[in-house]
């Protein structure tokens, strides 16, 4: 930006000259900083819902039995619970709602290990992510959604005429029901707010000075041009 360069001393004088902008920037930065340090943390859980094959003499251990049919069933149940909305695909199945910036909500999905451009559903379990402002709220949603998944699985199998002895069942993975408290780093939030606020204020002052110098330069050019034009000579 031509004409926008200035020394440190010129910047200080510009800040003093544009004190209204400085004042507005300080007020907005202080307000944003107060909001940042006042923000409460959230509570989060990732519950793993494991779908198990029916046991038999050939496969007595349901936990070790892997089946594509069970994976498909888990995906169908998840779709019944979440509804017809399109499921967002992530580069990694480890992405969480908290990592995405969600502060109140839930998601239920079949983990996709295929990366950003491919699809690979290799596990017969669902990830139930819940985030909320309090542990009680998260726990209530957790219980309600686990029950809903169980009911949808039951309804799906009854509709397909599956004999109860051959039912796929669902359990929660041990330790996965733990609810964690995710706090806000107030010092970092305040520091980032201050840096952004000061930077934006200085940028606004520099831009205003640039416009002022440009207007001044334009006026000087017009005056110089007017002086250089000779007055017409009239014949006597």
Short mmCIF file of C-alpha atoms in Angstrom, two decimals:
data_model
loop_
_atom_site.label_atom_id
_atom_site.label_comp_id
_atom_site.label_asym_id
_atom_site.label_seq_id
_atom_site.Cartn_x
_atom_site.Cartn_y
_atom_site.Cartn_z
CA UNK A 1 0.00 0.00 0.00
CA UNK A 2 1.90 3.08 -1.19
CA UNK A 3 2.30 5.82 1.32
CA UNK A 4 1.26 3.60 4.22
CA UNK A 5 4.79 3.06 5.60
CA UNK A 6 5.62 4.98 8.76
CA UNK A 7 8.25 5.01 11.48
CA UNK A 8 7.56 4.00 15.07
CA UNK A 9 7.37 7.64 16.13
CA UNK A 10 4.96 8.42 13.30
CA UNK A 11 2.83 5.47 14.41
CA UNK A 12 2.72 6.76 17.99
CA UNK A 13 1.66 10.21 16.76
CA UNK A 14 -0.94 8.61 14.50
CA UNK A 15 -2.37 6.64 17.43
CA UNK A 16 -2.63 9.80 19.51
CA UNK A 17 -4.17 11.71 16.61
CA UNK A 18 -6.72 8.93 16.06
CA UNK A 19 -7.58 8.47 19.72
CA UNK A 20 -11.29 7.75 19.02
CA UNK A 21 -10.27 4.63 17.06
CA UNK A 22 -7.87 3.74 19.86
CA UNK A 23 -10.63 4.09 22.43
CA UNK A 24 -13.13 2.02 20.43
CA UNK A 25 -10.50 -0.68 19.87
CA UNK A 26 -9.65 -0.78 23.58
CA UNK A 27 -13.32 -1.11 24.57
CA UNK A 28 -13.98 -3.88 22.03
CA UNK A 29 -10.81 -5.74 23.00
CA UNK A 30 -11.63 -5.50 26.70
CA UNK A 31 -15.16 -6.76 26.07
CA UNK A 32 -13.93 -9.68 24.01
CA UNK A 33 -11.31 -10.51 26.62
CA UNK A 34 -13.90 -10.47 29.39
CA UNK A 35 -16.13 -12.80 27.38
CA UNK A 36 -13.19 -15.14 26.75
CA UNK A 37 -12.17 -15.46 30.40
CA UNK A 38 -15.80 -15.74 31.54
CA UNK A 39 -16.52 -18.69 29.24
CA UNK A 40 -17.19 -21.89 31.14
CA UNK A 41 -15.68 -25.22 30.21
CA UNK A 42 -17.72 -28.07 28.78
CA UNK A 43 -18.19 -31.74 29.53
CA UNK A 44 -17.56 -34.40 26.92
CA UNK A 45 -17.80 -38.14 26.44
CA UNK A 46 -17.15 -40.57 23.61
CA UNK A 47 -19.11 -43.72 24.32
CA UNK A 48 -18.38 -46.76 22.18
CA UNK A 49 -21.41 -48.93 21.44
CA UNK A 50 -20.25 -52.42 20.50
CA UNK A 51 -22.52 -54.65 18.39
CA UNK A 52 -22.15 -58.36 19.16
CA UNK A 53 -22.99 -61.41 17.09
CA UNK A 54 -25.19 -64.10 18.61
CA UNK A 55 -23.12 -66.81 20.26
CA UNK A 56 -23.09 -70.39 19.01
CA UNK A 57 -21.16 -73.60 19.47
CA UNK A 58 -18.96 -72.60 16.53
CA UNK A 59 -18.48 -68.99 17.72
CA UNK A 60 -18.87 -68.98 21.50
CA UNK A 61 -17.10 -65.62 22.02
CA UNK A 62 -19.30 -62.79 20.73
CA UNK A 63 -16.56 -60.19 21.31
CA UNK A 64 -14.17 -61.91 18.90
CA UNK A 65 -16.72 -62.54 16.18
CA UNK A 66 -16.41 -60.01 13.33
CA UNK A 67 -19.01 -59.81 10.58
CA UNK A 68 -19.74 -57.44 7.72
CA UNK A 69 -23.45 -57.97 8.38
CA UNK A 70 -23.04 -56.68 11.92
CA UNK A 71 -21.16 -53.61 10.67
CA UNK A 72 -23.96 -52.90 8.20
CA UNK A 73 -26.54 -53.34 10.96
CA UNK A 74 -24.67 -50.88 13.19
CA UNK A 75 -24.64 -48.34 10.36
CA UNK A 76 -28.37 -48.77 9.74
CA UNK A 77 -29.16 -48.28 13.42
CA UNK A 78 -27.03 -45.12 13.54
CA UNK A 79 -28.85 -43.74 10.51
CA UNK A 80 -32.23 -44.44 12.12
CA UNK A 81 -31.21 -42.48 15.21
CA UNK A 82 -29.52 -39.52 13.49
CA UNK A 83 -32.03 -39.08 10.68
CA UNK A 84 -31.66 -38.49 6.93
CA UNK A 85 -29.09 -35.68 7.16
CA UNK A 86 -25.84 -36.20 5.28
CA UNK A 87 -23.00 -37.46 7.48
CA UNK A 88 -19.87 -35.31 7.42
CA UNK A 89 -16.73 -37.24 6.47
CA UNK A 90 -13.52 -36.52 8.36
CA UNK A 91 -9.90 -37.36 7.59
CA UNK A 92 -9.68 -39.36 10.83
CA UNK A 93 -12.26 -41.21 12.95
CA UNK A 94 -10.59 -39.71 16.02
CA UNK A 95 -12.10 -36.27 15.34
CA UNK A 96 -14.35 -35.24 18.26
CA UNK A 97 -17.12 -32.69 18.66
CA UNK A 98 -14.98 -30.71 21.10
CA UNK A 99 -12.19 -30.61 18.54
CA UNK A 100 -14.66 -29.23 16.00
CA UNK A 101 -15.62 -26.39 18.36
CA UNK A 102 -19.06 -27.75 19.29
CA UNK A 103 -20.08 -26.81 22.82
CA UNK A 104 -23.51 -28.39 23.06
CA UNK A 105 -24.63 -31.32 20.91
CA UNK A 106 -24.17 -34.96 20.02
CA UNK A 107 -23.28 -37.22 17.12
CA UNK A 108 -23.57 -40.94 16.43
CA UNK A 109 -21.53 -42.50 13.64
CA UNK A 110 -19.85 -45.61 12.38
CA UNK A 111 -16.11 -44.84 12.41
CA UNK A 112 -14.71 -44.49 8.90
CA UNK A 113 -11.00 -45.33 8.70
CA UNK A 114 -10.72 -44.72 4.97
CA UNK A 115 -9.31 -41.21 5.25
CA UNK A 116 -10.56 -38.10 3.46
CA UNK A 117 -11.08 -39.60 0.00
CA UNK A 118 -11.99 -43.25 0.62
CA UNK A 119 -14.51 -45.16 2.72
CA UNK A 120 -13.69 -48.07 5.03
CA UNK A 121 -15.98 -49.29 7.79
CA UNK A 122 -13.97 -51.95 9.59
CA UNK A 123 -15.42 -52.09 13.09
CA UNK A 124 -18.81 -53.15 14.41
CA UNK A 125 -19.09 -50.34 16.90
CA UNK A 126 -20.58 -46.85 16.94
CA UNK A 127 -19.01 -43.69 18.34
CA UNK A 128 -21.48 -41.71 20.43
CA UNK A 129 -20.05 -38.23 21.07
CA UNK A 130 -21.85 -35.92 23.49
CA UNK A 131 -20.78 -32.47 24.63
CA UNK A 132 -22.69 -30.17 26.96
CA UNK A 133 -22.39 -27.43 29.58
CA UNK A 134 -22.77 -29.78 32.56
CA UNK A 135 -21.98 -33.35 33.52
CA UNK A 136 -25.64 -33.98 34.39
CA UNK A 137 -26.84 -32.90 30.95
CA UNK A 138 -24.27 -35.08 29.20
CA UNK A 139 -25.13 -38.08 31.37
CA UNK A 140 -28.87 -37.68 30.68
CA UNK A 141 -28.30 -37.51 26.92
CA UNK A 142 -25.92 -40.45 27.10
CA UNK A 143 -28.51 -42.67 28.82
CA UNK A 144 -31.32 -41.55 26.50
CA UNK A 145 -29.32 -42.12 23.30
CA UNK A 146 -27.97 -45.51 24.39
CA UNK A 147 -31.54 -46.59 25.11
CA UNK A 148 -32.69 -45.26 21.72
CA UNK A 149 -29.95 -47.19 19.92
CA UNK A 150 -30.97 -50.36 21.76
CA UNK A 151 -34.62 -49.83 20.83
CA UNK A 152 -33.81 -49.17 17.16
CA UNK A 153 -31.70 -52.34 17.01
CA UNK A 154 -34.55 -54.34 18.53
CA UNK A 155 -37.12 -52.84 16.15
CA UNK A 156 -34.91 -53.44 13.08
CA UNK A 157 -34.49 -57.13 13.91
CA UNK A 158 -38.17 -57.63 14.64
CA UNK A 159 -39.07 -56.02 11.30
CA UNK A 160 -36.67 -58.36 9.48
CA UNK A 161 -38.14 -61.41 11.22
CA UNK A 162 -34.95 -62.37 13.07
CA UNK A 163 -35.49 -65.10 15.66
CA UNK A 164 -34.60 -63.66 19.10
CA UNK A 165 -32.12 -66.47 19.63
CA UNK A 166 -30.12 -65.06 16.70
CA UNK A 167 -30.34 -61.43 17.77
CA UNK A 168 -27.42 -59.06 17.42
CA UNK A 169 -26.94 -57.35 20.78
CA UNK A 170 -25.30 -54.09 21.82
CA UNK A 171 -23.17 -53.23 24.85
CA UNK A 172 -21.17 -50.16 25.87
CA UNK A 173 -17.41 -50.60 25.89
CA UNK A 174 -15.98 -50.53 29.43
CA UNK A 175 -14.54 -47.16 30.50
CA UNK A 176 -15.93 -45.44 27.38
CA UNK A 177 -18.87 -43.99 29.30
CA UNK A 178 -16.56 -41.72 31.32
CA UNK A 179 -17.45 -38.02 31.15
CA UNK A 180 -14.55 -35.59 30.99
CA UNK A 181 -14.39 -31.92 31.90
CA UNK A 182 -12.77 -29.78 29.19
CA UNK A 183 -11.66 -26.44 30.60
CA UNK A 184 -10.83 -23.16 28.88
CA UNK A 185 -7.23 -21.91 28.99
CA UNK A 186 -8.14 -18.41 30.16
CA UNK A 187 -4.59 -17.03 30.03
CA UNK A 188 -4.18 -18.13 26.42
CA UNK A 189 -7.65 -16.88 25.46
CA UNK A 190 -6.95 -13.48 27.02
CA UNK A 191 -3.54 -13.24 25.37
CA UNK A 192 -4.88 -14.11 21.92
CA UNK A 193 -7.75 -11.65 22.30
CA UNK A 194 -5.33 -8.88 23.28
CA UNK A 195 -3.00 -9.59 20.34
CA UNK A 196 -5.85 -9.66 17.83
CA UNK A 197 -7.49 -6.55 19.29
CA UNK A 198 -4.28 -4.50 19.32
CA UNK A 199 -3.40 -5.66 15.81
CA UNK A 200 -6.83 -4.76 14.43
CA UNK A 201 -6.74 -1.33 16.10
CA UNK A 202 -3.29 -0.48 14.73
CA UNK A 203 -4.33 -1.68 11.27
CA UNK A 204 -7.40 0.59 11.37
CA UNK A 205 -5.26 3.59 12.37
CA UNK A 206 -2.69 2.90 9.62
CA UNK A 207 -5.44 2.59 7.02
CA UNK A 208 -7.02 5.87 8.15
CA UNK A 209 -3.63 7.60 7.96
CA UNK A 210 -3.14 6.20 4.48
CA UNK A 211 -6.46 7.67 3.36
CA UNK A 212 -5.62 11.00 4.99
CA UNK A 213 -2.22 11.20 3.26
CA UNK A 214 -3.77 10.22 -0.04
CA UNK A 215 -6.35 13.00 0.20
CA UNK A 216 -3.62 15.43 1.18
CA UNK A 217 -1.43 14.32 -1.72
CA UNK A 218 -4.35 14.71 -4.13
CA UNK A 219 -5.08 18.23 -2.92
CA UNK A 220 -1.41 19.24 -3.25
CA UNK A 221 -1.28 17.91 -6.82
CA UNK A 222 -4.38 19.87 -7.77
CA UNK A 223 -2.92 23.07 -6.29
CA UNK A 224 0.38 22.56 -8.12
CA UNK A 225 -1.42 21.97 -11.42
CA UNK A 226 -3.50 25.10 -10.96
CA UNK A 227 -0.37 27.19 -10.33
CA UNK A 228 1.39 25.75 -13.39
CA UNK A 229 -1.41 26.67 -15.83
CA UNK A 230 -0.64 30.13 -17.38
CA UNK A 231 -3.34 32.73 -17.35
CA UNK A 232 -4.77 33.52 -20.80
CA UNK A 233 -3.38 36.68 -22.42
CA UNK A 234 -6.01 39.03 -23.76
CA UNK A 235 -5.24 41.25 -26.74
CA UNK A 236 -5.44 44.97 -26.05
#
